[in-house]
Amino acid sequence: MFDFDFSPSRISAVSDAFCPVVFGWLVTGSLGIFAIVFAFLKWQKRTSLNWVKAAARAKKKAWKKLNVPLSHHIWAEDYGCGEQPSTCCVCLSPLVSQSLGTKAVLHTPVHRCAVCGVATHFYCSQYAAKDCKCFAQAGQSHVQHHWSERWVKMDDNADISAFCCYCDEPCGVPLLDASPTWHCMWCQRLVHVSCHPKMSKESGDVCDLGPHKDIILSPLCVKEIDAATTRRLNSIKEDMMGPTGRGEVRRRRHRNKAAPNRSLSSKFQDVPIPESPIGYVLNGIASLKKCYSEKNMGFFPGNNKGHSAKGPSPGLIKKRAGTVIYGQVKKYRLVNLPKDARPILVFINTRSGAQNGPSLRRRLNMLLNPLQVFELNPFQGPDAGLKLFSSMPNFRVLVCGGDGTIAWVLDAIEKFNFESPPPVAILPLGTGNDLSRVLQWGGGFSKFEGPTLSNVLHDVDHAAVTMVDRWKVDIKEENPNGNSNQTNGNSNKTRAKFMMNYLGIGCDAKVAYEFHVNREENPDKYYSQFVNKLRYAKEGAREIMDRACADLPWQVWLDVDGKDIAIPKDAEGLIVLNIGSYMGGVDLWQNDSEHDDNFNRQSMHDKMLEVVCVSGAWQLGKLQVGLSQARRIAQGSVIRIHNSSAFPVQIDGEPFMLQPGCLEITHHKQVFMLRKASEEPKAHATAVMSEVLLDAECKGIINSSQKRLLLEQIALHLS
């Protein structure tokens, strides 16, 4: 007979015997799986590196046969590792050191090209080949593919970069016998190295600039001005200036020679810009002259070790924090522009919001012609880019920044007095991005989520033109010094600003003012939109306790279209609205809700303003989460706000302290903006009609003025 003893003591004894064995097998199996995965990842990384090296060696062998216009790299020091290539493009050895379980770290700075994104060791850059993409090819019959190794992984064109453009076989997986790949720096297409000779024989390596050809400034339209031409232009201008002007120019040149550490902005400002209608010339590559810089850049004193041995010696520019740029000061102009050309002009404010401007600028340089991309900073505004593009009848503007940056660019466009002003699209980089929200461009751009940069460019190309009211704000303040310095007996000082989104006085402006002051003092702490919003909430919580604007109803008077409007006694802030988004997406007027007043619906192009009031920073917080509504108190076309004591004021998110005086808001004009085309029939119809009008102008059926008037009517009726 079998003895089936299932007593608890026997089961416990068996369990005690087998548990260590089972646990040992589990640990051994886990370690084995981990070792296999680790070995596979190391093999994959090594195979990918060998792939890139094979592509680099193949390119060096075939480079003489390709006969492609080339340019020097624009080197800049970089300590970051985010999108940084992991391999030096000169010695083909790793740039980063990485141990198991640690993040890759750059122990020494590397030199990275601001145009094509390749990187080298700082001691290898002087030996780098002259193989950067050349964006000035005037005189060539066509654009050639600029094949290169894919040092920087760009996932913005996944559809066209997954397969070889010749054989349609996959290019993304480095198999054992697979051919390495090249990618074109213009159209972003991939080709197997083994397929390239066949494709070159069939098509001649002609590049069509890829899916963004309509918005890329063709290098065939860009001409580099040589030094002799520049000297002739300067001599002509000196002759026109007379003896006094020539003396001033000589003194500037002498200071440039005697002081090599002068700032980069001074270097470019001292070179005269010809204002003739023959063509506008940039002082160097305006979009690259301040790469990775914000201020106080100067020339690095005589160190020739980093200069290339081949070709002319590039300049060396250094920032105090350690960023260095190698590059020549060159001049360009646009020539032979096609009538149907419609490139985009990009302005990037690197200090907006999360300060992602430098990374975004590198990626745009890779996708577009670098001459289209301009950085905005205290030393350079939008004028340089607008002047370069002013001879182009049809172009669009993409502003990468916040609401303040948009206002800056619109001010510059107005000064140029274009016959048909370029419409403006937005890539939101700011904190609130309210105008971007109402135009359907979103509340913020992130490289990790949301649309890719390539999709954004596609949306800009197919966007619909709309109109937005722009308002003039006359600011009159009492002069605390009286009329002692006034010759006309008027003791008030007056200045003007422009508004597109909203104007606030009181508690909301107080929060914005404190946030602005802290960001100016510590810009490094405001490195992401999420952190910025947390700090904004912190200032709001402080205002809830302080209630610094509780006396607003007794210190401020409101006048709308000549009528006095009573301000509620519990109000701590007045907000004048032009658009339906405030403070990061809050709809204060709420067109779709039921109200017991007789006010009209809000529109951003009806030449009317709306006025609401809030009862403190606590209500601002509830508005953010949808637990409260602002009180609607007025609607009109002329708004006057009088204050008897100093109050914080913010216009489109730009705060300042208003001394006792008056604010008068009147309609200025309507500006062309680009609205992201949605699936709605009206939005699609607007985009199609814009294309039809552009084609009619190119064919001479209508002129620029007629196109402008028709665009205005279409935008007003179909928006």
XYZ file of C-alpha atoms in Angstrom, residues 129-515:
387
model
C 36.618 67.558 -44.335
C 34.827 70.386 -46.096
C 31.616 68.395 -46.557
C 28.826 70.429 -44.940
C 25.776 71.227 -47.054
C 26.225 74.364 -49.118
C 23.191 76.647 -48.970
C 24.472 79.173 -51.551
C 24.558 77.521 -55.006
C 23.504 80.340 -57.340
C 24.724 79.609 -60.867
C 24.173 75.851 -60.665
C 21.652 74.299 -63.053
C 19.980 72.109 -60.426
C 20.244 70.981 -56.814
C 22.139 67.750 -56.266
C 21.612 65.261 -53.496
C 24.053 65.936 -50.669
C 24.600 62.379 -49.465
C 26.154 61.924 -46.057
C 26.277 59.507 -43.173
C 23.325 59.749 -40.833
C 25.160 60.940 -37.742
C 22.056 62.519 -36.210
C 18.920 60.407 -36.043
C 15.988 62.460 -37.333
C 12.610 60.806 -36.853
C 10.715 63.738 -38.365
C 10.368 62.044 -41.749
C 9.594 58.463 -40.802
C 7.605 57.735 -43.950
C 10.391 58.565 -46.400
C 13.341 57.513 -44.243
C 12.269 53.930 -43.507
C 13.155 52.605 -46.964
C 15.764 53.150 -49.629
C 14.505 55.665 -52.184
C 15.853 53.484 -55.032
C 15.135 49.849 -54.183
C 12.390 50.376 -51.558
C 14.102 47.929 -49.217
C 14.322 48.678 -45.454
C 17.169 50.917 -44.345
C 16.586 51.087 -40.627
C 17.873 47.633 -39.512
C 21.615 46.923 -39.783
C 21.539 43.230 -40.753
C 24.695 41.211 -41.231
C 24.888 41.513 -45.009
C 22.885 44.720 -45.435
C 24.396 47.716 -47.166
C 25.087 50.861 -45.105
C 23.010 53.912 -45.958
C 23.455 57.577 -46.774
C 20.882 60.298 -46.274
C 20.423 63.485 -48.264
C 20.825 66.661 -46.227
C 18.241 68.421 -48.395
C 15.376 65.986 -49.010
C 16.123 63.674 -46.002
C 15.754 60.549 -48.190
C 17.846 57.444 -47.570
C 19.716 55.329 -50.099
C 21.808 52.192 -49.740
C 25.444 52.790 -50.579
C 25.270 49.840 -52.954
C 22.215 51.363 -54.714
C 23.698 54.820 -55.156
C 25.785 54.151 -58.321
C 22.725 52.787 -60.142
C 20.513 55.661 -59.013
C 23.153 58.239 -59.904
C 23.508 56.777 -63.395
C 19.723 56.856 -63.955
C 18.739 60.199 -62.392
C 22.002 62.121 -62.191
C 21.614 62.719 -58.441
C 19.091 65.522 -58.984
C 17.382 66.475 -55.705
C 13.817 67.853 -55.593
C 14.240 69.049 -51.936
C 11.805 66.427 -50.692
C 8.333 66.808 -49.161
C 9.062 70.365 -47.971
C 10.241 71.669 -51.339
C 7.543 74.369 -51.406
C 8.761 75.986 -48.166
C 12.530 75.446 -48.500
C 14.574 78.356 -49.806
C 16.335 76.750 -52.763
C 20.146 77.085 -52.586
C 20.017 77.997 -56.286
C 18.477 81.332 -55.220
C 21.220 82.210 -52.725
C 24.409 83.907 -53.853
C 27.475 84.479 -51.743
C 28.999 87.947 -52.055
C 32.771 87.806 -52.365
C 35.121 90.123 -50.519
C 35.894 92.221 -53.622
C 32.205 92.994 -54.186
C 31.816 93.856 -50.526
C 34.748 96.270 -50.700
C 33.253 97.960 -53.757
C 29.907 98.355 -52.026
C 31.590 99.764 -48.946
C 33.662 102.214 -50.998
C 30.521 103.429 -52.810
C 28.793 104.009 -49.509
C 31.842 105.811 -48.095
C 31.839 108.133 -51.117
C 28.187 108.909 -50.454
C 28.874 109.502 -46.765
C 31.436 112.215 -47.316
C 34.666 112.956 -45.362
C 33.022 112.870 -41.927
C 31.398 109.505 -42.524
C 34.584 108.009 -43.996
C 36.511 109.096 -40.937
C 34.018 107.430 -38.665
C 34.264 104.173 -40.673
C 38.086 104.264 -40.475
C 37.934 104.765 -36.710
C 35.588 101.767 -36.408
C 37.900 99.603 -38.489
C 40.840 100.687 -36.355
C 38.959 99.756 -33.186
C 38.146 96.342 -34.692
C 41.818 95.686 -35.368
C 43.022 97.041 -32.042
C 40.368 95.262 -29.951
C 39.983 91.622 -31.036
C 37.761 90.881 -28.047
C 34.927 93.133 -29.176
C 31.475 91.584 -29.151
C 30.108 89.702 -32.116
C 27.184 92.092 -32.417
C 29.594 95.005 -32.824
C 31.472 93.100 -35.517
C 28.383 92.721 -37.615
C 27.012 96.183 -36.941
C 30.219 97.849 -38.073
C 29.952 96.339 -41.562
C 27.705 98.650 -43.576
C 24.597 97.159 -45.173
C 23.783 98.521 -48.625
C 20.213 99.753 -48.862
C 20.020 99.650 -52.665
C 17.161 97.876 -54.464
C 19.718 95.677 -56.230
C 19.625 93.234 -53.358
C 19.836 93.055 -49.609
C 22.990 91.604 -48.140
C 23.233 89.988 -44.765
C 26.200 90.684 -42.561
C 27.388 87.111 -42.366
C 25.005 84.264 -41.772
C 22.532 86.122 -39.616
C 20.889 82.921 -38.502
C 24.181 81.429 -37.384
C 26.211 84.392 -36.169
C 24.933 84.064 -32.603
C 24.516 80.308 -32.431
C 24.178 79.005 -28.869
C 24.545 82.559 -27.566
C 22.472 85.117 -25.790
C 24.841 87.977 -25.070
C 28.433 89.101 -24.537
C 30.125 87.066 -27.252
C 33.521 88.224 -28.399
C 36.413 87.189 -30.619
C 38.791 84.691 -29.136
C 42.333 86.055 -29.141
C 44.901 84.574 -31.502
C 44.639 80.856 -31.165
C 45.215 79.224 -34.531
C 45.292 75.628 -33.397
C 41.633 75.135 -34.166
C 41.837 76.538 -37.695
C 41.465 74.282 -40.675
C 44.588 73.720 -42.689
C 42.638 73.658 -45.937
C 40.856 76.670 -47.335
C 40.555 80.031 -45.678
C 40.965 80.150 -41.929
C 37.619 80.336 -40.206
C 36.970 82.802 -37.426
C 36.871 81.754 -33.800
C 34.167 83.151 -31.578
C 33.885 82.545 -27.866
C 31.214 83.093 -25.271
C 32.077 83.739 -21.632
C 30.408 80.516 -20.567
C 32.618 78.534 -22.933
C 30.630 78.177 -26.141
C 32.844 78.553 -29.184
C 31.883 78.905 -32.830
C 34.182 78.450 -35.792
C 32.982 80.042 -38.992
C 33.594 82.689 -41.592
C 31.836 86.007 -41.777
C 30.049 85.770 -45.129
C 27.465 87.800 -46.967
C 24.520 86.546 -49.009
C 21.729 87.851 -51.206
C 18.754 86.289 -52.981
C 18.785 86.065 -56.784
C 16.681 84.496 -59.568
C 13.635 84.037 -57.361
C 10.796 82.087 -59.032
C 7.434 83.866 -59.051
C 5.738 80.922 -57.343
C 8.394 80.563 -54.621
C 6.847 80.479 -51.153
C 9.523 79.654 -48.574
C 9.010 80.211 -44.873
C 11.075 82.591 -42.794
C 11.677 81.228 -39.298
C 12.330 83.317 -36.192
C 13.322 81.548 -32.971
C 13.425 83.120 -29.528
C 15.800 80.858 -27.628
C 14.747 82.359 -24.283
C 11.032 81.669 -24.620
C 9.330 79.309 -22.190
C 11.393 76.163 -21.664
C 14.352 77.648 -23.589
C 14.361 74.828 -26.165
C 15.356 77.246 -28.906
C 18.939 76.007 -29.553
C 17.848 72.377 -30.008
C 14.936 73.392 -32.227
C 17.194 75.620 -34.293
C 19.624 72.806 -35.057
C 16.794 70.585 -36.263
C 15.346 73.340 -38.454
C 18.781 73.971 -39.960
C 18.885 70.313 -40.952
C 15.384 70.308 -42.464
C 15.500 73.724 -44.177
C 18.039 76.074 -45.676
C 19.932 77.537 -42.687
C 19.561 80.998 -44.239
C 15.823 80.761 -43.476
C 16.347 80.381 -39.726
C 17.079 83.456 -37.613
C 17.627 83.718 -33.907
C 16.055 86.587 -31.979
C 18.040 88.015 -29.093
C 18.801 91.403 -27.540
C 21.366 92.096 -30.287
C 19.362 91.005 -33.331
C 15.686 91.475 -34.072
C 13.564 90.296 -37.003
C 14.750 93.104 -39.318
C 17.681 91.150 -40.783
C 15.516 88.251 -41.939
C 12.707 90.461 -43.229
C 15.167 92.568 -45.184
C 16.645 89.481 -46.837
C 13.177 88.215 -47.819
C 11.701 91.608 -48.732
C 12.346 91.045 -52.443
C 10.255 87.865 -52.341
C 6.564 88.554 -53.086
C 5.139 85.453 -51.388
C 6.610 84.043 -48.213
C 5.289 82.953 -44.863
C 6.677 83.574 -41.394
C 6.973 80.975 -38.645
C 7.525 82.416 -35.161
C 8.969 79.974 -32.630
C 8.334 81.591 -29.275
C 5.670 82.970 -26.983
C 3.097 85.729 -27.323
C 5.712 88.436 -26.701
C 7.866 87.120 -29.540
C 4.878 87.195 -31.905
C 4.234 90.849 -31.060
C 7.929 91.612 -31.676
C 7.834 90.076 -35.159
C 4.514 91.756 -36.076
C 5.961 95.141 -35.099
C 8.887 94.536 -37.454
C 6.619 93.408 -40.324
C 4.564 96.587 -39.979
C 7.684 98.757 -40.257
C 8.553 97.227 -43.647
C 5.168 98.252 -45.060
C 4.799 95.219 -47.353
C 2.260 95.584 -50.139
C 0.985 92.137 -49.199
C 2.246 91.378 -45.665
C 3.374 87.795 -45.023
C 0.986 85.728 -42.871
C 2.407 84.494 -39.580
C 2.244 80.967 -38.147
C 3.209 79.986 -34.606
C 5.295 77.209 -33.093
C 4.489 77.699 -29.392
C 7.524 77.796 -27.115
C 6.218 80.207 -24.460
C 4.465 79.584 -21.153
C 0.867 80.590 -21.944
C 0.764 80.498 -25.772
C -2.798 81.850 -25.849
C -2.759 83.184 -29.415
C -1.321 79.865 -30.574
C -4.227 78.040 -28.928
C -6.981 80.045 -30.664
C -5.210 79.580 -34.017
C -5.124 75.794 -33.431
C -1.321 75.489 -33.175
C -1.526 74.038 -29.670
C -0.418 75.081 -26.218
C 3.214 74.018 -26.503
C 5.694 72.142 -28.657
C 7.612 69.135 -27.391
C 10.031 66.888 -29.239
C 8.881 63.945 -27.119
C 5.133 64.121 -27.717
C 2.694 65.731 -30.104
C 3.320 66.415 -33.796
C 6.822 66.082 -35.191
C 8.674 69.080 -36.535
C 8.195 67.806 -40.082
C 4.429 67.653 -39.548
C 4.467 71.198 -38.179
C 6.198 72.430 -41.337
C 3.623 70.582 -43.447
C 0.797 72.227 -41.484
C 2.349 75.671 -41.980
C 2.520 75.071 -45.721
C -1.178 74.108 -45.858
C -2.502 76.548 -43.232
C -5.445 78.869 -43.840
C -5.054 82.656 -43.752
C -7.141 84.469 -41.137
C -7.356 87.994 -39.721
C -6.718 89.088 -36.136
C -7.406 92.533 -34.702
C -4.411 94.462 -33.434
C -4.969 97.191 -30.865
C -2.938 100.245 -29.921
C -2.478 100.988 -26.210
C -1.576 104.614 -25.445
C 0.002 104.778 -21.998
C -0.096 108.175 -20.306
C 1.632 108.469 -16.947
C 2.024 111.420 -14.646
C 5.607 112.624 -14.483
C 6.697 112.536 -10.816
C 9.107 115.417 -11.542
C 6.252 117.697 -12.595
C 6.927 119.989 -15.521
C 10.427 121.019 -14.566
C 11.906 119.270 -17.614
C 8.961 119.889 -19.950
C 9.181 122.705 -22.483
C 5.520 122.553 -23.485
C 4.102 122.617 -19.961
C 2.802 119.046 -20.157
C 3.908 117.031 -17.129
C 2.724 113.669 -18.537
C 4.850 111.167 -20.418
C 3.236 109.104 -23.145
C 4.254 105.908 -24.891
C 2.461 103.334 -27.026
C 2.306 99.543 -27.106
C 0.346 97.086 -29.205
C -1.996 94.353 -28.013
C -3.411 91.254 -29.707
C -4.467 88.949 -26.874
C -5.453 90.750 -23.695
C -4.592 93.464 -21.215
C -4.854 93.023 -17.477
C -4.584 95.428 -14.559
C -4.654 94.275 -10.947
C -4.137 90.866 -9.380
C -3.452 88.903 -12.580
C -0.843 91.451 -13.697
C 0.709 91.371 -10.208
C 1.295 87.615 -10.506
C 2.707 88.025 -14.034
C 4.969 90.874 -12.890
C 6.499 88.902 -9.995
C 6.995 85.878 -12.258
